[in-house]
């Protein structure tokens, strides 16, 4: 309520008690971006900034908490904070002072959260010394055994967020204070209780055990997001793969989600897919997770499955045998965009260099109707992955001929639709590459040769202003006229009559070496 906020802002100057409690009210009540905007528009930043240098620790602390809530995932607030000064000192400098080890832990942690939000919003650079030399080491310290369990949870969660998208920060964190080994300790709660007097301790440990595992998985996921050596270190940490596998079937949905995220991060490693993932048959619990889970887990789990289905992954075969095609085809019908993309992406990976039976199963599972649905999806990602799937299905001659003998009419229809539609260069290029694959078939190429509309389209793209499209169109022609194949003379004659040779002559004079050579 805007009037209440204005009233509270006016009361801020009354006494240090009103300052402490009003900041507390704001930070407790501020839930989400709408509330942040309301407080921001009512001058919260300007009214609260000077309280960070109050003589009262409680006021300083509540003001700091207020900024931590206001700045979280909010670029507008973060960009403003970076330029605000109090008594000639900029806020980031004030926050850095509050990070110092001689301050209470809650102050160190909360100021680290403020600086983290500002960094993630782009208000502070990731290579700024206040992040690399102050914020990051402070958050690593919060993960150590000396800290309370709740501090360790908050420290790990904040650090995971800070380094999530920055390779260099991930590398620095991974070699700071043996962090990767330190996190393994997060899985050792509740600790074994020696005496009945420790029942209170057990209760406390139990309460935090889920949160500890969740935050450790999150931080491992961020650490291993890009670097192969870091992933290797994480996987070699004691019982790590077993812990992830156990995490996938935990009762807590938050822990399950964090475990899947961690698995997804590690599944980007070719080496690990061939070794640890295979040794622990990770695909089994993952398929189980995919059977029935809320969308947020499904999205990450299906992304992980995409990686497990890459051609070099030994998990590909058993996943296929466990009914993955049906599951993935059903994902392509989801209303959730990310699930549609992942479903079709996984099928695309599955079809790459696959045997004919698998390709036929995919086409049967998808149905022509669903294929057309995906090809007319408004999202370009879905469209590109569907074209990628078609291209992978239509590879190697016997497969091309077989698929085109059963689905030729529909596929040619789909190709025509896309070449006529308003699509970007990449989409058109991918579609012409599919045509080039069809042209490489023995019997399939006749579907192009007997379709004057398609031939005219190929001719049109040979003279297109974009070299990529010209090149793709020329691949089609080159596959159609290959001398050593039966009927090549008739095909050459027909294309000559259409004026293709004249275009080729023109292209041979092109300044583009690729076009010229082709």
Short mmCIF file of C-alpha atoms in Angstrom, two decimals:
data_model
loop_
_atom_site.label_atom_id
_atom_site.label_comp_id
_atom_site.label_asym_id
_atom_site.label_seq_id
_atom_site.Cartn_x
_atom_site.Cartn_y
_atom_site.Cartn_z
CA UNK A 1 0.00 0.00 0.00
CA UNK A 2 1.65 3.18 -1.26
CA UNK A 3 0.24 5.43 1.49
CA UNK A 4 1.61 3.13 4.21
CA UNK A 5 5.06 3.14 2.58
CA UNK A 6 5.10 6.96 2.33
CA UNK A 7 4.08 7.17 5.98
CA UNK A 8 6.80 4.74 7.06
CA UNK A 9 9.43 6.62 5.02
CA UNK A 10 8.42 9.81 6.83
CA UNK A 11 8.83 8.07 10.20
CA UNK A 12 12.41 6.96 9.42
CA UNK A 13 13.94 10.09 10.89
CA UNK A 14 12.09 9.83 14.25
CA UNK A 15 14.54 7.66 16.21
CA UNK A 16 16.97 4.80 15.81
CA UNK A 17 14.17 2.42 16.83
CA UNK A 18 11.89 3.55 14.02
CA UNK A 19 14.88 3.22 11.67
CA UNK A 20 15.65 -0.32 12.80
CA UNK A 21 12.05 -1.56 12.76
CA UNK A 22 10.96 0.14 9.53
CA UNK A 23 13.96 -1.32 7.65
CA UNK A 24 13.03 -4.68 9.15
CA UNK A 25 9.42 -4.29 7.97
CA UNK A 26 10.60 -3.42 4.43
CA UNK A 27 12.99 -6.35 4.14
CA UNK A 28 10.42 -8.82 5.50
CA UNK A 29 7.56 -7.59 3.35
CA UNK A 30 9.46 -7.10 0.09
CA UNK A 31 8.62 -10.20 -1.96
CA UNK A 32 9.54 -10.09 -5.62
CA UNK A 33 10.19 -7.46 -8.31
CA UNK A 34 6.87 -5.60 -7.96
CA UNK A 35 7.50 -4.85 -4.30
CA UNK A 36 11.11 -3.86 -5.07
CA UNK A 37 9.86 -1.36 -7.66
CA UNK A 38 7.31 0.16 -5.26
CA UNK A 39 9.94 0.66 -2.55
CA UNK A 40 12.45 1.96 -5.11
CA UNK A 41 9.93 4.49 -6.49
CA UNK A 42 9.20 5.69 -2.95
CA UNK A 43 12.85 6.67 -2.49
CA UNK A 44 13.95 3.67 -0.41
CA UNK A 45 17.53 3.84 -1.69
CA UNK A 46 18.04 7.52 -0.82
CA UNK A 47 16.17 7.29 2.49
CA UNK A 48 17.95 4.19 3.77
CA UNK A 49 21.50 4.69 2.40
CA UNK A 50 22.63 7.05 5.22
CA UNK A 51 21.52 4.46 7.81
CA UNK A 52 24.45 2.26 6.72
CA UNK A 53 26.76 4.60 8.68
CA UNK A 54 24.49 4.90 11.75
CA UNK A 55 26.16 4.64 15.17
CA UNK A 56 23.74 1.82 16.04
CA UNK A 57 24.83 -1.65 14.84
CA UNK A 58 21.20 -2.82 14.72
CA UNK A 59 20.21 0.06 12.41
CA UNK A 60 23.23 -0.56 10.14
CA UNK A 61 22.40 -4.24 9.98
CA UNK A 62 18.70 -3.77 9.15
CA UNK A 63 19.52 -1.17 6.48
CA UNK A 64 22.01 -3.63 4.97
CA UNK A 65 19.40 -6.41 4.96
CA UNK A 66 16.99 -4.05 3.27
CA UNK A 67 19.48 -3.38 0.44
CA UNK A 68 20.19 -7.08 0.09
CA UNK A 69 16.47 -7.73 -0.50
CA UNK A 70 16.02 -4.70 -2.77
CA UNK A 71 18.99 -5.50 -5.01
CA UNK A 72 18.37 -9.25 -5.40
CA UNK A 73 17.95 -10.03 -9.12
CA UNK A 74 17.06 -6.38 -9.70
CA UNK A 75 19.29 -4.55 -12.24
CA UNK A 76 17.48 -1.21 -11.76
CA UNK A 77 18.20 -1.09 -8.02
CA UNK A 78 21.74 -2.48 -8.44
CA UNK A 79 22.67 0.07 -11.09
CA UNK A 80 21.42 2.86 -8.83
CA UNK A 81 23.21 1.61 -5.70
CA UNK A 82 26.59 1.60 -7.41
CA UNK A 83 26.50 5.41 -7.79
CA UNK A 84 25.03 6.35 -4.39
CA UNK A 85 27.44 7.84 -1.87
CA UNK A 86 27.15 8.46 1.85
CA UNK A 87 29.51 10.97 3.49
CA UNK A 88 31.64 10.99 0.35
CA UNK A 89 31.95 7.19 0.18
CA UNK A 90 30.27 5.06 -2.51
CA UNK A 91 27.98 2.25 -1.36
CA UNK A 92 30.12 -0.57 -2.83
CA UNK A 93 33.05 0.73 -0.70
CA UNK A 94 30.83 0.74 2.38
CA UNK A 95 29.72 -2.82 1.64
CA UNK A 96 33.36 -3.93 1.22
CA UNK A 97 34.21 -2.48 4.65
CA UNK A 98 31.34 -4.46 6.12
CA UNK A 99 32.87 -7.65 4.64
CA UNK A 100 35.89 -7.40 6.90
CA UNK A 101 36.56 -10.37 9.18
CA UNK A 102 36.30 -8.33 12.38
CA UNK A 103 32.62 -7.62 11.67
CA UNK A 104 29.87 -10.00 12.87
CA UNK A 105 29.20 -12.90 10.47
CA UNK A 106 25.67 -11.75 9.59
CA UNK A 107 27.08 -8.40 8.47
CA UNK A 108 29.80 -10.04 6.36
CA UNK A 109 27.28 -12.40 4.74
CA UNK A 110 24.64 -9.77 4.03
CA UNK A 111 27.09 -7.28 2.50
CA UNK A 112 28.48 -10.15 0.35
CA UNK A 113 24.91 -10.75 -0.85
CA UNK A 114 24.52 -7.07 -1.79
CA UNK A 115 27.78 -7.08 -3.76
CA UNK A 116 26.82 -10.39 -5.41
CA UNK A 117 23.48 -8.98 -6.61
CA UNK A 118 25.20 -5.88 -7.95
CA UNK A 119 27.78 -8.01 -9.75
CA UNK A 120 25.17 -10.32 -11.31
CA UNK A 121 23.19 -7.28 -12.48
CA UNK A 122 26.29 -5.94 -14.27
CA UNK A 123 26.65 -2.93 -11.95
CA UNK A 124 30.06 -4.24 -10.79
CA UNK A 125 32.42 -6.08 -13.16
CA UNK A 126 33.19 -9.74 -12.38
CA UNK A 127 36.94 -8.97 -12.45
CA UNK A 128 36.62 -6.02 -10.04
CA UNK A 129 38.89 -6.50 -7.02
CA UNK A 130 35.94 -6.01 -4.64
CA UNK A 131 34.46 -9.23 -6.12
CA UNK A 132 37.61 -11.30 -6.73
CA UNK A 133 39.58 -10.33 -3.63
CA UNK A 134 36.80 -9.52 -1.14
CA UNK A 135 33.33 -10.93 -1.89
CA UNK A 136 34.33 -14.34 -3.26
CA UNK A 137 36.85 -15.20 -0.48
CA UNK A 138 34.35 -14.02 2.15
CA UNK A 139 31.68 -16.39 0.76
CA UNK A 140 34.15 -19.31 0.62
CA UNK A 141 34.97 -18.63 4.30
CA UNK A 142 31.25 -18.95 5.07
CA UNK A 143 31.33 -22.54 3.75
CA UNK A 144 33.92 -23.72 6.28
CA UNK A 145 33.30 -26.15 9.15
CA UNK A 146 33.75 -23.36 11.71
CA UNK A 147 30.55 -21.66 10.61
CA UNK A 148 27.02 -22.44 11.80
CA UNK A 149 25.01 -24.70 9.51
CA UNK A 150 22.63 -21.91 8.45
CA UNK A 151 25.61 -19.66 7.61
CA UNK A 152 27.17 -22.43 5.53
CA UNK A 153 23.93 -22.86 3.59
CA UNK A 154 23.62 -19.15 2.88
CA UNK A 155 27.30 -18.83 2.00
CA UNK A 156 27.17 -21.70 -0.52
CA UNK A 157 23.89 -20.53 -2.11
CA UNK A 158 25.20 -16.96 -2.54
CA UNK A 159 28.54 -18.14 -3.93
CA UNK A 160 26.75 -20.45 -6.38
CA UNK A 161 24.77 -17.45 -7.63
CA UNK A 162 27.86 -15.19 -7.83
CA UNK A 163 29.93 -17.56 -9.98
CA UNK A 164 27.07 -19.19 -11.93
CA UNK A 165 27.79 -17.54 -15.30
CA UNK A 166 31.46 -16.52 -15.04
CA UNK A 167 34.21 -18.99 -15.99
CA UNK A 168 37.02 -17.07 -14.33
CA UNK A 169 35.18 -16.75 -11.00
CA UNK A 170 34.43 -20.49 -11.16
CA UNK A 171 38.16 -21.22 -11.57
CA UNK A 172 39.15 -18.87 -8.75
CA UNK A 173 36.54 -20.32 -6.37
CA UNK A 174 37.56 -23.90 -7.18
CA UNK A 175 41.12 -23.26 -5.93
CA UNK A 176 40.21 -21.12 -2.91
CA UNK A 177 40.57 -22.83 0.50
CA UNK A 178 40.02 -26.36 -0.90
CA UNK A 179 36.37 -25.44 -1.51
CA UNK A 180 35.52 -28.60 -3.52
CA UNK A 181 36.65 -30.87 -0.66
CA UNK A 182 35.13 -28.57 1.96
CA UNK A 183 31.68 -28.95 0.35
CA UNK A 184 31.81 -32.75 0.70
CA UNK A 185 31.30 -32.17 4.42
CA UNK A 186 27.83 -30.77 3.68
CA UNK A 187 26.60 -34.32 3.08
CA UNK A 188 27.61 -35.58 6.54
CA UNK A 189 24.56 -34.31 8.41
CA UNK A 190 22.88 -35.33 10.60
CA UNK A 191 26.12 -36.50 12.22
CA UNK A 192 26.11 -39.67 14.29
CA UNK A 193 24.86 -38.90 17.77
CA UNK A 194 26.95 -40.31 20.59
CA UNK A 195 24.70 -39.58 23.54
CA UNK A 196 21.02 -38.93 24.19
CA UNK A 197 21.90 -35.45 25.46
CA UNK A 198 22.63 -34.56 21.84
CA UNK A 199 18.99 -34.92 20.84
CA UNK A 200 18.67 -31.15 20.38
CA UNK A 201 21.72 -31.17 18.14
CA UNK A 202 20.24 -34.01 16.07
CA UNK A 203 17.00 -32.08 15.62
CA UNK A 204 18.96 -29.03 14.49
CA UNK A 205 21.11 -31.09 12.09
CA UNK A 206 18.09 -32.84 10.61
CA UNK A 207 16.38 -29.53 10.00
CA UNK A 208 19.39 -28.23 8.07
CA UNK A 209 20.52 -31.46 6.38
CA UNK A 210 18.26 -30.94 3.34
CA UNK A 211 19.31 -27.33 2.95
CA UNK A 212 23.00 -28.25 3.23
CA UNK A 213 22.74 -30.89 0.51
CA UNK A 214 20.74 -28.57 -1.69
CA UNK A 215 23.24 -25.71 -1.39
CA UNK A 216 26.23 -28.04 -1.96
CA UNK A 217 24.66 -29.44 -5.15
CA UNK A 218 23.93 -25.90 -6.34
CA UNK A 219 27.50 -24.76 -5.73
CA UNK A 220 28.98 -27.86 -7.38
CA UNK A 221 26.71 -27.18 -10.40
CA UNK A 222 28.02 -23.61 -10.68
CA UNK A 223 31.65 -24.65 -10.17
CA UNK A 224 31.47 -27.32 -12.87
CA UNK A 225 29.47 -25.34 -15.42
CA UNK A 226 32.37 -24.79 -17.84
CA UNK A 227 35.72 -26.20 -16.84
CA UNK A 228 36.64 -29.84 -17.52
CA UNK A 229 39.32 -30.00 -14.79
CA UNK A 230 36.91 -28.67 -12.16
CA UNK A 231 34.29 -31.27 -13.14
CA UNK A 232 36.91 -33.99 -12.80
CA UNK A 233 37.84 -32.73 -9.30
CA UNK A 234 34.16 -32.66 -8.26
CA UNK A 235 33.50 -36.20 -9.48
CA UNK A 236 36.65 -37.49 -7.76
CA UNK A 237 35.44 -36.07 -4.42
CA UNK A 238 34.46 -38.86 -2.05
CA UNK A 239 31.32 -40.76 -3.15
CA UNK A 240 30.20 -37.81 -5.26
CA UNK A 241 28.33 -39.77 -7.96
CA UNK A 242 26.56 -41.88 -5.31
CA UNK A 243 25.50 -38.70 -3.54
CA UNK A 244 24.06 -37.24 -6.73
CA UNK A 245 22.23 -40.49 -7.54
CA UNK A 246 20.78 -40.54 -4.00
CA UNK A 247 19.86 -36.86 -4.35
CA UNK A 248 17.75 -37.68 -7.42
CA UNK A 249 15.35 -39.73 -5.30
CA UNK A 250 15.19 -37.54 -2.18
CA UNK A 251 11.82 -36.63 -0.73
CA UNK A 252 12.62 -32.91 -0.81
CA UNK A 253 11.80 -31.44 -4.23
CA UNK A 254 14.41 -28.69 -3.74
CA UNK A 255 17.19 -31.22 -3.13
CA UNK A 256 16.06 -33.27 -6.16
CA UNK A 257 16.14 -30.17 -8.36
CA UNK A 258 19.61 -29.17 -7.08
CA UNK A 259 20.91 -32.74 -7.63
CA UNK A 260 19.60 -32.76 -11.22
CA UNK A 261 21.23 -29.36 -11.81
CA UNK A 262 24.52 -30.70 -10.52
CA UNK A 263 24.23 -33.77 -12.76
CA UNK A 264 23.39 -31.56 -15.75
CA UNK A 265 26.47 -29.43 -15.14
CA UNK A 266 28.73 -32.50 -14.94
CA UNK A 267 27.06 -34.13 -17.97
CA UNK A 268 28.66 -31.49 -20.21
CA UNK A 269 31.88 -33.47 -19.90
CA UNK A 270 32.59 -35.98 -22.69
CA UNK A 271 35.13 -37.76 -20.47
CA UNK A 272 32.71 -38.15 -17.55
CA UNK A 273 29.87 -39.36 -19.80
CA UNK A 274 32.16 -42.17 -20.90
CA UNK A 275 33.41 -43.07 -17.42
CA UNK A 276 31.74 -42.05 -14.12
CA UNK A 277 28.26 -41.68 -15.65
CA UNK A 278 28.53 -45.15 -17.11
CA UNK A 279 30.01 -46.76 -13.97
CA UNK A 280 27.13 -45.45 -11.87
CA UNK A 281 24.38 -46.09 -14.48
CA UNK A 282 23.20 -42.52 -13.86
CA UNK A 283 20.64 -42.84 -16.67
CA UNK A 284 18.45 -45.17 -14.56
CA UNK A 285 17.54 -42.73 -11.75
CA UNK A 286 17.39 -39.93 -14.33
CA UNK A 287 14.77 -41.79 -16.39
CA UNK A 288 12.85 -42.37 -13.17
CA UNK A 289 12.93 -38.63 -12.39
CA UNK A 290 11.56 -37.95 -15.88
CA UNK A 291 8.56 -40.24 -15.40
CA UNK A 292 6.72 -37.85 -13.16
CA UNK A 293 8.16 -34.62 -11.89
CA UNK A 294 7.18 -30.96 -11.79
CA UNK A 295 8.19 -28.91 -14.85
CA UNK A 296 11.15 -27.16 -13.21
CA UNK A 297 12.78 -30.56 -12.58
CA UNK A 298 11.69 -31.93 -15.96
CA UNK A 299 13.39 -29.06 -17.81
CA UNK A 300 16.80 -29.70 -16.22
CA UNK A 301 16.45 -33.50 -16.29
CA UNK A 302 15.55 -33.49 -19.99
CA UNK A 303 18.53 -31.18 -20.73
CA UNK A 304 20.75 -33.73 -18.99
CA UNK A 305 19.18 -36.51 -21.03
CA UNK A 306 20.10 -34.57 -24.22
CA UNK A 307 23.76 -34.87 -23.18
CA UNK A 308 23.45 -38.56 -22.28
CA UNK A 309 22.09 -39.21 -25.78
CA UNK A 310 25.07 -37.76 -27.64
CA UNK A 311 26.61 -40.29 -30.03
CA UNK A 312 29.75 -40.91 -27.95
CA UNK A 313 27.82 -41.59 -24.73
CA UNK A 314 27.66 -45.28 -23.71
CA UNK A 315 24.33 -44.57 -21.95
CA UNK A 316 22.59 -44.05 -25.29
CA UNK A 317 21.72 -47.73 -25.86
CA UNK A 318 20.22 -48.54 -22.42
CA UNK A 319 18.24 -45.26 -22.44
CA UNK A 320 16.69 -46.25 -25.77
CA UNK A 321 15.77 -49.66 -24.43
CA UNK A 322 14.02 -48.13 -21.43
CA UNK A 323 11.32 -46.40 -23.48
CA UNK A 324 12.93 -43.00 -23.98
CA UNK A 325 11.45 -42.40 -27.45
CA UNK A 326 7.89 -42.41 -26.18
CA UNK A 327 8.83 -40.17 -23.26
CA UNK A 328 10.63 -37.64 -25.47
CA UNK A 329 7.87 -37.59 -28.08
CA UNK A 330 5.42 -36.72 -25.31
CA UNK A 331 7.70 -33.85 -24.17
CA UNK A 332 7.51 -32.32 -27.66
CA UNK A 333 3.77 -31.86 -27.08
CA UNK A 334 4.26 -29.93 -23.85
CA UNK A 335 2.93 -26.39 -23.49
CA UNK A 336 6.21 -25.55 -21.76
CA UNK A 337 8.62 -24.20 -24.40
CA UNK A 338 11.81 -25.43 -22.69
CA UNK A 339 10.38 -28.96 -22.54
CA UNK A 340 9.44 -28.89 -26.23
CA UNK A 341 12.95 -27.75 -27.14
CA UNK A 342 14.59 -30.42 -24.94
CA UNK A 343 12.30 -33.18 -26.20
CA UNK A 344 13.09 -32.48 -29.85
CA UNK A 345 16.77 -31.82 -29.09
CA UNK A 346 17.13 -35.19 -27.36
CA UNK A 347 15.43 -36.92 -30.32
CA UNK A 348 17.81 -35.09 -32.66
CA UNK A 349 20.80 -36.41 -30.67
CA UNK A 350 19.24 -39.86 -30.59
CA UNK A 351 18.80 -39.93 -34.38
CA UNK A 352 22.42 -38.96 -35.08
CA UNK A 353 24.16 -41.91 -36.78
CA UNK A 354 21.42 -44.20 -35.44
CA UNK A 355 20.33 -47.46 -37.04
CA UNK A 356 17.27 -47.51 -39.26
CA UNK A 357 14.98 -49.14 -36.68
CA UNK A 358 15.56 -46.30 -34.17
CA UNK A 359 14.88 -43.69 -36.86
CA UNK A 360 11.64 -45.45 -37.84
CA UNK A 361 10.62 -45.67 -34.17
CA UNK A 362 11.20 -41.93 -33.76
CA UNK A 363 9.07 -41.09 -36.81
CA UNK A 364 6.34 -43.45 -35.66
CA UNK A 365 6.43 -42.05 -32.12
CA UNK A 366 6.27 -38.45 -33.30
CA UNK A 367 3.59 -38.92 -35.98
CA UNK A 368 3.45 -36.77 -39.11
CA UNK A 369 0.90 -34.51 -37.52
CA UNK A 370 3.20 -33.71 -34.58
CA UNK A 371 6.14 -33.18 -36.93
CA UNK A 372 4.14 -30.53 -38.83
CA UNK A 373 3.09 -29.00 -35.52
CA UNK A 374 6.76 -28.64 -34.52
CA UNK A 375 7.75 -27.26 -37.92
CA UNK A 376 5.14 -24.54 -37.55
CA UNK A 377 6.11 -23.75 -33.92
CA UNK A 378 6.47 -20.02 -33.32
CA UNK A 379 9.79 -20.56 -31.49
CA UNK A 380 12.82 -20.63 -33.78
CA UNK A 381 14.68 -22.98 -31.39
CA UNK A 382 12.00 -25.65 -31.73
CA UNK A 383 12.01 -25.21 -35.50
CA UNK A 384 15.81 -25.48 -35.80
CA UNK A 385 15.99 -28.58 -33.60
CA UNK A 386 13.14 -30.21 -35.59
CA UNK A 387 15.01 -29.52 -38.84
CA UNK A 388 18.15 -30.90 -37.17
CA UNK A 389 16.19 -34.05 -36.32
CA UNK A 390 14.99 -34.40 -39.93
CA UNK A 391 18.52 -33.93 -41.20
CA UNK A 392 19.82 -36.65 -38.85
CA UNK A 393 16.97 -38.99 -39.84
CA UNK A 394 17.76 -38.43 -43.52
CA UNK A 395 21.39 -39.49 -43.48
CA UNK A 396 23.03 -42.54 -45.14
CA UNK A 397 21.52 -43.63 -48.43
CA UNK A 398 19.47 -46.72 -47.46
CA UNK A 399 17.90 -44.75 -44.57
CA UNK A 400 17.10 -41.77 -46.82
CA UNK A 401 15.42 -44.02 -49.38
CA UNK A 402 13.50 -45.98 -46.75
CA UNK A 403 12.19 -42.92 -44.89
CA UNK A 404 11.30 -41.07 -48.09
CA UNK A 405 9.43 -44.14 -49.38
CA UNK A 406 7.19 -44.07 -46.29
CA UNK A 407 7.08 -40.35 -45.40
CA UNK A 408 8.30 -38.65 -48.60
CA UNK A 409 5.11 -36.79 -49.46
CA UNK A 410 4.78 -35.22 -46.01
CA UNK A 411 8.49 -34.32 -45.75
CA UNK A 412 8.48 -32.62 -49.16
CA UNK A 413 5.36 -30.72 -48.10
CA UNK A 414 7.11 -29.55 -44.93
CA UNK A 415 10.23 -28.46 -46.85
CA UNK A 416 8.09 -26.46 -49.29
CA UNK A 417 6.24 -24.76 -46.45
CA UNK A 418 9.47 -23.61 -44.80
CA UNK A 419 11.16 -22.42 -47.99
CA UNK A 420 8.07 -20.34 -48.76
CA UNK A 421 7.68 -18.96 -45.24
CA UNK A 422 9.17 -15.91 -43.54
CA UNK A 423 12.16 -17.55 -41.84
CA UNK A 424 15.70 -16.49 -41.03
CA UNK A 425 18.78 -17.52 -43.04
CA UNK A 426 19.76 -20.34 -40.64
CA UNK A 427 16.32 -21.98 -40.92
CA UNK A 428 16.36 -21.80 -44.73
CA UNK A 429 19.94 -23.09 -44.86
CA UNK A 430 19.09 -26.08 -42.65
CA UNK A 431 16.06 -26.83 -44.87
CA UNK A 432 18.16 -26.73 -48.05
CA UNK A 433 20.65 -29.10 -46.35
CA UNK A 434 17.75 -31.53 -45.77
CA UNK A 435 16.97 -31.29 -49.49
CA UNK A 436 20.64 -31.97 -50.27
CA UNK A 437 20.42 -35.12 -48.12
CA UNK A 438 17.26 -36.23 -49.96
CA UNK A 439 19.06 -35.56 -53.26
CA UNK A 440 21.77 -37.96 -52.08
CA UNK A 441 19.31 -40.86 -51.90
CA UNK A 442 19.15 -43.39 -54.75
CA UNK A 443 15.38 -43.47 -55.21
CA UNK A 444 14.60 -40.49 -52.96
CA UNK A 445 16.14 -37.96 -55.38
CA UNK A 446 13.25 -38.64 -57.78
CA UNK A 447 10.94 -36.90 -55.31
CA UNK A 448 12.89 -33.71 -56.03
CA UNK A 449 13.26 -34.30 -59.78
CA UNK A 450 9.51 -34.80 -60.23
CA UNK A 451 8.66 -31.72 -58.15
CA UNK A 452 9.06 -28.63 -60.36
CA UNK A 453 8.08 -26.32 -57.54
CA UNK A 454 11.00 -27.53 -55.39
CA UNK A 455 13.42 -27.37 -58.34
CA UNK A 456 12.44 -23.74 -58.98
CA UNK A 457 13.06 -22.97 -55.30
CA UNK A 458 16.54 -24.52 -55.45
CA UNK A 459 17.22 -22.45 -58.58
CA UNK A 460 16.02 -19.29 -56.80
CA UNK A 461 18.34 -19.90 -53.81
CA UNK A 462 21.34 -20.47 -56.12
CA UNK A 463 21.06 -16.80 -57.09
CA UNK A 464 20.23 -15.57 -53.57
CA UNK A 465 22.17 -12.65 -52.07
CA UNK A 466 23.30 -14.85 -49.13
CA UNK A 467 26.33 -17.06 -49.86
CA UNK A 468 25.32 -19.71 -47.26
CA UNK A 469 22.00 -20.28 -49.01
CA UNK A 470 23.68 -20.34 -52.44
CA UNK A 471 26.13 -22.97 -51.21
CA UNK A 472 23.39 -25.14 -49.67
CA UNK A 473 21.36 -24.95 -52.91
CA UNK A 474 24.44 -25.99 -54.89
CA UNK A 475 24.89 -29.06 -52.68
CA UNK A 476 21.39 -30.11 -53.76
CA UNK A 477 22.30 -29.70 -57.45
CA UNK A 478 25.64 -31.48 -57.08
CA UNK A 479 23.94 -34.50 -55.42
CA UNK A 480 21.30 -34.60 -58.18
CA UNK A 481 23.75 -34.59 -61.11
CA UNK A 482 26.48 -36.90 -59.79
CA UNK A 483 27.85 -38.64 -62.89
CA UNK A 484 28.33 -42.14 -61.53
CA UNK A 485 24.66 -42.67 -60.70
CA UNK A 486 21.92 -44.15 -62.83
CA UNK A 487 19.77 -41.57 -64.63
CA UNK A 488 22.31 -38.79 -64.11
CA UNK A 489 22.21 -37.80 -67.78
CA UNK A 490 18.41 -37.26 -67.78
CA UNK A 491 18.65 -35.24 -64.58
CA UNK A 492 21.45 -33.11 -66.00
CA UNK A 493 19.42 -32.47 -69.18
CA UNK A 494 16.36 -31.41 -67.21
CA UNK A 495 18.39 -29.03 -65.00
CA UNK A 496 20.18 -27.61 -68.07
CA UNK A 497 16.80 -26.85 -69.65
CA UNK A 498 15.84 -25.00 -66.45
CA UNK A 499 18.84 -22.68 -66.84
CA UNK A 500 20.85 -24.11 -63.92
CA UNK A 501 24.06 -24.34 -65.99
CA UNK A 502 23.97 -20.60 -66.72
CA UNK A 503 23.74 -19.87 -63.01
CA UNK A 504 26.66 -22.24 -62.35
CA UNK A 505 28.76 -20.41 -64.95
CA UNK A 506 28.00 -17.14 -63.26
CA UNK A 507 28.87 -18.57 -59.83
CA UNK A 508 32.19 -19.93 -61.08
CA UNK A 509 33.23 -16.28 -61.55
CA UNK A 510 32.20 -15.48 -57.94
CA UNK A 511 34.64 -13.69 -55.64
CA UNK A 512 33.62 -16.13 -52.85
CA UNK A 513 36.16 -19.02 -53.01
CA UNK A 514 33.65 -21.53 -51.55
CA UNK A 515 31.05 -20.81 -54.23
CA UNK A 516 33.69 -20.74 -56.95
CA UNK A 517 35.12 -24.17 -56.00
CA UNK A 518 31.72 -25.81 -55.66
#
